[in-house]
Amino acid sequence: MEQLIADLERSYSGVVKVSEPLAAHTTWKIGGPADLFLVPADAEQLAAAIAVLRRHGVPWTVLGRGSNTLASDKGVRGAVIKLGGGFDAVRFEGNLVIAGGSYSFIKLSIMAGKEGLTGLEFAGGIPGNVGGAVYMNAGAHHSDVSRILKSADIVWEDGSKGTYGNEELRFGYRHSILQEKRGIVTEAVFALTPGDRKEIAAMLASYKDRRLRTQPLQLACAGSVFRNPEGDHAARLIEAAGLKGTREGGAVVSELHANFIVNEDHATAEDVLALMERVRRTVNERFGILLVPEVLLMGER
């Protein structure tokens, strides 16, 4: 570890933290320490960090804004990379929106609306960053990233990089090529359509109001826990199975939205995993449907 850190200090000028608690970086407020926590400020620092990690044979994973992620109580071996300030920018070129990988997806929808561009309204309630949204093909309100993404710049695990068009990203329901081959989205280009600013703002406001009324956003949570099975909704199945309010340790199935698990009282990752398994088992027994997790598990069990 000492040699690795020394090599990083010589070749990489970004932030390096040792044994950084991931609970401070996830919306569930759960997670043990990462061996190394790197925050590159720009693409040059990112490339340098990945090159050093490759030379030392150190595995790495990327963390966005910490939503949709359950970090292990035991932490993460190797390095966790979180994109820094140089990736948190947006610019507009006609109908195109070009956003850095760490830019807030919610903020992006608001900024696009102010520019009179429609197509990103669905993102108004998705609490991740642009890179994570591309990774998951994030969506809501009958739309998703695949409908508006033109291209994405990606740095791959082997250090190679390039710009990839929509079809090359192999989008599916909550799926992209980034779940088959590890990489980091450094920038994404979205193709939108001119629209009425007032209508866009009204739509965003209605989505926000609905979200505040139906989701437990005042508590530590990670968004939807399970993917919606074809033709149905995970929340409906979980509620119909009588699981609202079900508890494992400090983790509880939300009374407000059944597909949310909230950290009500110092929950651990094991509490959440036990509750997820209980929900999956009960729904399967009742309805013959095995729910698929949407949240990403990070670290060792």
Short mmCIF file of C-alpha atoms in Angstrom, two decimals:
data_model
loop_
_atom_site.label_atom_id
_atom_site.label_comp_id
_atom_site.label_asym_id
_atom_site.label_seq_id
_atom_site.Cartn_x
_atom_site.Cartn_y
_atom_site.Cartn_z
CA MET A 1 0.00 0.00 0.00
CA GLU A 2 2.81 2.45 0.83
CA GLN A 3 4.42 1.94 -2.59
CA LEU A 4 1.07 2.39 -4.31
CA ILE A 5 0.41 5.65 -2.50
CA ALA A 6 3.92 6.87 -3.25
CA ASP A 7 3.40 6.07 -6.94
CA LEU A 8 0.07 7.90 -6.92
CA GLU A 9 1.67 10.94 -5.33
CA ARG A 10 4.29 11.02 -8.08
CA SER A 11 1.96 10.51 -11.04
CA TYR A 12 -1.41 11.80 -9.92
CA SER A 13 -2.20 15.17 -8.38
CA GLY A 14 -5.78 14.53 -7.30
CA VAL A 15 -7.24 13.72 -3.89
CA VAL A 16 -6.12 10.48 -2.20
CA LYS A 17 -7.75 9.28 1.02
CA VAL A 18 -7.01 6.06 2.91
CA SER A 19 -9.76 4.07 4.68
CA GLU A 20 -12.42 6.60 3.72
CA PRO A 21 -15.86 5.62 5.16
CA LEU A 22 -18.30 5.18 2.31
CA ALA A 23 -21.26 5.96 4.57
CA ALA A 24 -20.28 9.59 4.07
CA HIS A 25 -20.71 9.23 0.31
CA THR A 26 -23.93 7.21 -0.07
CA THR A 27 -27.51 8.42 0.27
CA TRP A 28 -28.34 5.38 2.43
CA LYS A 29 -25.62 6.59 4.85
CA ILE A 30 -24.27 3.04 4.91
CA GLY A 31 -20.84 1.63 4.07
CA GLY A 32 -17.50 0.69 5.56
CA PRO A 33 -14.09 2.05 4.51
CA ALA A 34 -12.63 2.05 1.02
CA ASP A 35 -8.95 1.08 1.03
CA LEU A 36 -8.30 4.06 -1.23
CA PHE A 37 -10.66 6.87 -2.20
CA LEU A 38 -9.58 8.91 -5.22
CA VAL A 39 -11.15 12.12 -6.48
CA PRO A 40 -9.60 13.14 -9.82
CA ALA A 41 -10.39 16.72 -10.78
CA ASP A 42 -10.16 16.25 -14.53
CA ALA A 43 -9.67 13.71 -17.32
CA GLU A 44 -5.89 13.93 -17.13
CA GLN A 45 -5.88 13.07 -13.43
CA LEU A 46 -8.38 10.26 -14.02
CA ALA A 47 -6.19 8.70 -16.70
CA ALA A 48 -3.12 8.99 -14.45
CA ALA A 49 -4.91 7.36 -11.51
CA ILE A 50 -6.17 4.43 -13.59
CA ALA A 51 -2.69 3.90 -15.06
CA VAL A 52 -1.13 3.69 -11.58
CA LEU A 53 -3.82 1.31 -10.34
CA ARG A 54 -3.29 -0.92 -13.38
CA ARG A 55 0.47 -1.07 -12.81
CA HIS A 56 -0.10 -2.22 -9.24
CA GLY A 57 -2.91 -4.63 -10.15
CA VAL A 58 -5.33 -2.79 -7.87
CA PRO A 59 -9.05 -3.17 -8.68
CA TRP A 60 -11.21 -0.09 -8.73
CA THR A 61 -14.86 0.86 -8.82
CA VAL A 62 -16.58 4.14 -9.49
CA LEU A 63 -19.02 5.93 -7.20
CA GLY A 64 -21.33 8.73 -8.30
CA ARG A 65 -23.55 10.69 -5.95
CA GLY A 66 -24.16 7.59 -3.87
CA SER A 67 -27.81 6.95 -4.73
CA ASN A 68 -28.83 3.52 -6.00
CA THR A 69 -25.79 2.07 -4.17
CA LEU A 70 -25.43 -0.22 -1.17
CA ALA A 71 -21.87 -0.23 0.12
CA SER A 72 -20.73 -3.19 2.22
CA ASP A 73 -20.26 -2.83 5.97
CA LYS A 74 -16.80 -4.34 5.40
CA GLY A 75 -15.96 -1.63 2.90
CA VAL A 76 -14.35 -1.92 -0.52
CA ARG A 77 -10.98 -3.44 -1.25
CA GLY A 78 -8.89 -1.61 -3.80
CA ALA A 79 -9.82 1.89 -4.89
CA VAL A 80 -13.07 3.81 -5.18
CA ILE A 81 -13.02 6.61 -7.76
CA LYS A 82 -15.36 9.60 -7.48
CA LEU A 83 -15.21 12.21 -10.23
CA GLY A 84 -14.30 15.67 -8.99
CA GLY A 85 -15.05 19.25 -9.92
CA GLY A 86 -13.71 19.20 -13.46
CA PHE A 87 -16.47 16.77 -14.44
CA ASP A 88 -19.26 18.89 -12.94
CA ALA A 89 -20.06 21.24 -15.81
CA VAL A 90 -22.70 21.72 -18.48
CA ARG A 91 -22.91 23.65 -21.73
CA PHE A 92 -25.51 24.08 -24.46
CA GLU A 93 -24.97 24.01 -28.21
CA GLY A 94 -28.26 24.52 -29.99
CA ASN A 95 -30.47 21.56 -29.10
CA LEU A 96 -27.55 19.63 -27.62
CA VAL A 97 -26.76 19.47 -23.89
CA ILE A 98 -23.20 18.46 -23.02
CA ALA A 99 -22.75 17.49 -19.36
CA GLY A 100 -19.86 16.15 -17.32
CA GLY A 101 -20.09 12.72 -15.73
CA SER A 102 -20.50 14.07 -12.19
CA TYR A 103 -23.13 16.69 -13.06
CA SER A 104 -26.41 16.28 -11.15
CA PHE A 105 -29.08 14.67 -13.32
CA ILE A 106 -31.84 16.60 -11.51
CA LYS A 107 -30.02 19.89 -12.00
CA LEU A 108 -29.48 19.03 -15.66
CA SER A 109 -33.24 18.71 -16.20
CA ILE A 110 -33.79 22.11 -14.59
CA MET A 111 -31.05 23.80 -16.60
CA ALA A 112 -32.36 22.32 -19.85
CA GLY A 113 -35.84 23.62 -19.05
CA LYS A 114 -34.49 27.11 -18.46
CA GLU A 115 -32.89 26.91 -21.91
CA GLY A 116 -36.29 26.03 -23.40
CA LEU A 117 -35.32 22.44 -24.20
CA THR A 118 -37.67 19.56 -23.57
CA GLY A 119 -36.93 15.84 -23.21
CA LEU A 120 -35.16 15.75 -19.85
CA GLU A 121 -38.19 16.38 -17.63
CA PHE A 122 -38.24 12.73 -16.53
CA ALA A 123 -34.83 13.27 -14.88
CA GLY A 124 -36.28 15.78 -12.43
CA GLY A 125 -36.65 13.10 -9.76
CA ILE A 126 -33.58 10.94 -10.38
CA PRO A 127 -31.02 11.75 -7.66
CA GLY A 128 -27.83 10.58 -9.33
CA ASN A 129 -25.27 12.07 -11.66
CA VAL A 130 -25.03 11.97 -15.45
CA GLY A 131 -22.53 9.10 -15.47
CA GLY A 132 -24.71 6.95 -13.24
CA ALA A 133 -27.78 7.77 -15.32
CA VAL A 134 -26.04 6.55 -18.48
CA TYR A 135 -24.75 3.45 -16.67
CA MET A 136 -28.25 2.46 -15.50
CA ASN A 137 -30.20 3.87 -18.46
CA ALA A 138 -32.09 5.73 -15.77
CA GLY A 139 -35.70 6.53 -16.43
CA ALA A 140 -39.08 7.61 -15.11
CA HIS A 141 -42.44 8.82 -16.39
CA HIS A 142 -42.30 6.58 -19.48
CA SER A 143 -38.93 7.88 -20.68
CA ASP A 144 -35.25 7.11 -20.12
CA VAL A 145 -31.70 8.04 -21.08
CA SER A 146 -31.70 5.90 -24.22
CA ARG A 147 -34.36 8.12 -25.81
CA ILE A 148 -32.27 11.30 -25.66
CA LEU A 149 -28.60 10.31 -25.41
CA LYS A 150 -26.56 11.07 -28.53
CA SER A 151 -23.13 9.95 -27.31
CA ALA A 152 -20.95 9.43 -24.24
CA ASP A 153 -17.22 9.74 -23.60
CA ILE A 154 -15.98 6.71 -21.65
CA VAL A 155 -12.68 5.70 -20.05
CA TRP A 156 -12.46 1.91 -19.82
CA GLU A 157 -10.79 -0.25 -17.19
CA ASP A 158 -7.84 -1.01 -19.47
CA GLY A 159 -7.11 2.70 -19.87
CA SER A 160 -8.54 3.01 -23.38
CA LYS A 161 -11.11 5.72 -24.06
CA GLY A 162 -13.42 6.93 -26.76
CA THR A 163 -16.74 8.45 -27.75
CA TYR A 164 -19.62 6.02 -28.20
CA GLY A 165 -22.96 6.57 -29.91
CA ASN A 166 -26.36 5.56 -28.60
CA GLU A 167 -26.52 2.19 -30.34
CA GLU A 168 -23.00 1.25 -29.22
CA LEU A 169 -24.06 1.61 -25.59
CA ARG A 170 -26.50 -1.35 -25.92
CA PHE A 171 -29.27 0.20 -23.87
CA GLY A 172 -32.05 -1.91 -22.37
CA TYR A 173 -34.32 -1.59 -19.38
CA ARG A 174 -32.01 -0.21 -16.64
CA HIS A 175 -29.10 -1.59 -18.64
CA SER A 176 -26.15 -0.41 -20.74
CA ILE A 177 -22.86 -1.81 -21.98
CA LEU A 178 -21.26 -0.34 -18.85
CA GLN A 179 -22.77 -3.20 -16.87
CA GLU A 180 -20.96 -5.66 -19.13
CA LYS A 181 -17.65 -3.84 -19.40
CA ARG A 182 -16.37 -1.55 -16.65
CA GLY A 183 -15.77 2.07 -17.51
CA ILE A 184 -16.37 5.63 -16.39
CA VAL A 185 -18.57 8.13 -18.24
CA THR A 186 -16.69 11.43 -18.27
CA GLU A 187 -19.13 13.36 -20.48
CA ALA A 188 -22.46 12.79 -22.19
CA VAL A 189 -24.28 14.56 -25.01
CA PHE A 190 -28.08 14.69 -25.02
CA ALA A 191 -30.18 15.70 -28.03
CA LEU A 192 -33.29 17.58 -26.93
CA THR A 193 -36.16 19.44 -28.59
CA PRO A 194 -37.19 23.10 -28.34
CA GLY A 195 -40.14 23.54 -26.00
CA ASP A 196 -42.09 26.07 -23.99
CA ARG A 197 -40.22 27.12 -20.85
CA LYS A 198 -43.39 27.59 -18.81
CA GLU A 199 -44.78 24.19 -19.78
CA ILE A 200 -41.47 22.49 -18.98
CA ALA A 201 -41.27 24.25 -15.60
CA ALA A 202 -44.86 23.25 -14.81
CA MET A 203 -44.15 19.63 -15.65
CA LEU A 204 -41.01 19.59 -13.48
CA ALA A 205 -42.96 21.19 -10.63
CA SER A 206 -45.73 18.57 -10.87
CA TYR A 207 -43.19 15.74 -10.86
CA LYS A 208 -41.45 17.28 -7.84
CA ASP A 209 -44.73 17.67 -5.96
CA ARG A 210 -45.69 14.05 -6.68
CA ARG A 211 -42.25 12.86 -5.59
CA LEU A 212 -42.45 14.73 -2.29
CA ARG A 213 -45.91 13.30 -1.62
CA THR A 214 -45.12 9.69 -2.51
CA GLN A 215 -41.45 9.10 -1.65
CA PRO A 216 -39.70 9.16 1.77
CA LEU A 217 -37.07 11.66 0.68
CA GLN A 218 -36.68 13.13 4.17
CA LEU A 219 -35.09 9.83 5.28
CA ALA A 220 -31.85 8.16 4.20
CA CYS A 221 -32.72 5.98 1.20
CA ALA A 222 -31.34 5.02 -2.19
CA GLY A 223 -34.30 5.32 -4.54
CA SER A 224 -36.17 2.32 -5.94
CA VAL A 225 -34.75 -0.92 -4.58
CA PHE A 226 -36.18 -3.35 -7.16
CA ARG A 227 -36.75 -3.16 -10.89
CA ASN A 228 -40.32 -3.19 -12.11
CA PRO A 229 -41.22 -6.61 -13.52
CA GLU A 230 -42.69 -6.54 -17.01
CA GLY A 231 -46.27 -5.33 -16.94
CA ASP A 232 -46.31 -4.56 -13.23
CA HIS A 233 -44.75 -2.41 -10.51
CA ALA A 234 -42.50 -3.64 -7.74
CA ALA A 235 -44.10 -1.20 -5.28
CA ARG A 236 -47.58 -2.59 -5.97
CA LEU A 237 -46.43 -6.18 -5.43
CA ILE A 238 -44.56 -5.36 -2.22
CA GLU A 239 -47.53 -3.44 -0.81
CA ALA A 240 -49.97 -6.18 -1.85
CA ALA A 241 -47.80 -8.69 0.00
CA GLY A 242 -48.35 -6.67 3.18
CA LEU A 243 -44.71 -5.72 3.55
CA LYS A 244 -44.93 -1.97 4.19
CA GLY A 245 -43.33 -1.24 7.54
CA THR A 246 -41.44 -4.55 7.62
CA ARG A 247 -38.16 -4.18 9.49
CA GLU A 248 -34.77 -5.84 9.66
CA GLY A 249 -32.56 -4.11 12.21
CA GLY A 250 -32.52 -0.41 11.36
CA ALA A 251 -33.81 -0.92 7.79
CA VAL A 252 -37.54 -0.55 7.08
CA VAL A 253 -39.78 -0.90 4.03
CA SER A 254 -41.20 2.60 3.67
CA GLU A 255 -44.84 3.16 4.63
CA LEU A 256 -44.95 5.88 1.98
CA HIS A 257 -43.52 3.95 -0.99
CA ALA A 258 -43.16 0.18 -0.79
CA ASN A 259 -40.22 0.02 -3.22
CA PHE A 260 -38.10 2.21 -0.94
CA ILE A 261 -36.12 0.89 2.01
CA VAL A 262 -35.20 3.59 4.50
CA ASN A 263 -32.36 3.73 6.99
CA GLU A 264 -34.47 4.54 10.00
CA ASP A 265 -32.08 3.68 12.85
CA HIS A 266 -28.39 3.18 12.04
CA ALA A 267 -29.09 0.40 9.55
CA THR A 268 -26.22 -1.72 8.26
CA ALA A 269 -25.77 -3.12 4.77
CA GLU A 270 -26.57 -6.55 6.21
CA ASP A 271 -29.88 -5.19 7.56
CA VAL A 272 -30.79 -3.91 4.09
CA LEU A 273 -29.74 -7.11 2.35
CA ALA A 274 -31.72 -9.24 4.81
CA LEU A 275 -34.78 -7.07 4.26
CA MET A 276 -34.37 -7.20 0.49
CA GLU A 277 -34.19 -10.99 0.60
CA ARG A 278 -37.27 -11.16 2.83
CA VAL A 279 -39.20 -8.96 0.40
CA ARG A 280 -38.08 -11.00 -2.62
CA ARG A 281 -38.99 -14.30 -0.94
CA THR A 282 -42.41 -13.10 0.21
CA VAL A 283 -43.38 -11.58 -3.14
CA ASN A 284 -42.24 -14.74 -4.92
CA GLU A 285 -44.26 -16.93 -2.60
CA ARG A 286 -47.36 -14.78 -2.97
CA PHE A 287 -47.26 -13.93 -6.68
CA GLY A 288 -44.68 -16.20 -8.30
CA ILE A 289 -42.57 -13.18 -9.31
CA LEU A 290 -38.93 -12.92 -8.30
CA LEU A 291 -38.01 -9.26 -7.99
CA VAL A 292 -34.64 -8.18 -9.41
CA PRO A 293 -32.64 -5.63 -7.40
CA GLU A 294 -32.09 -2.25 -9.02
CA VAL A 295 -29.63 -1.03 -6.40
CA LEU A 296 -25.96 -1.82 -6.99
CA LEU A 297 -23.98 -3.71 -4.37
CA MET A 298 -20.49 -2.40 -3.72
CA GLY A 299 -17.75 -4.14 -1.77
CA GLU A 300 -17.30 -7.49 -0.07
CA ARG A 301 -19.92 -9.48 1.83
#
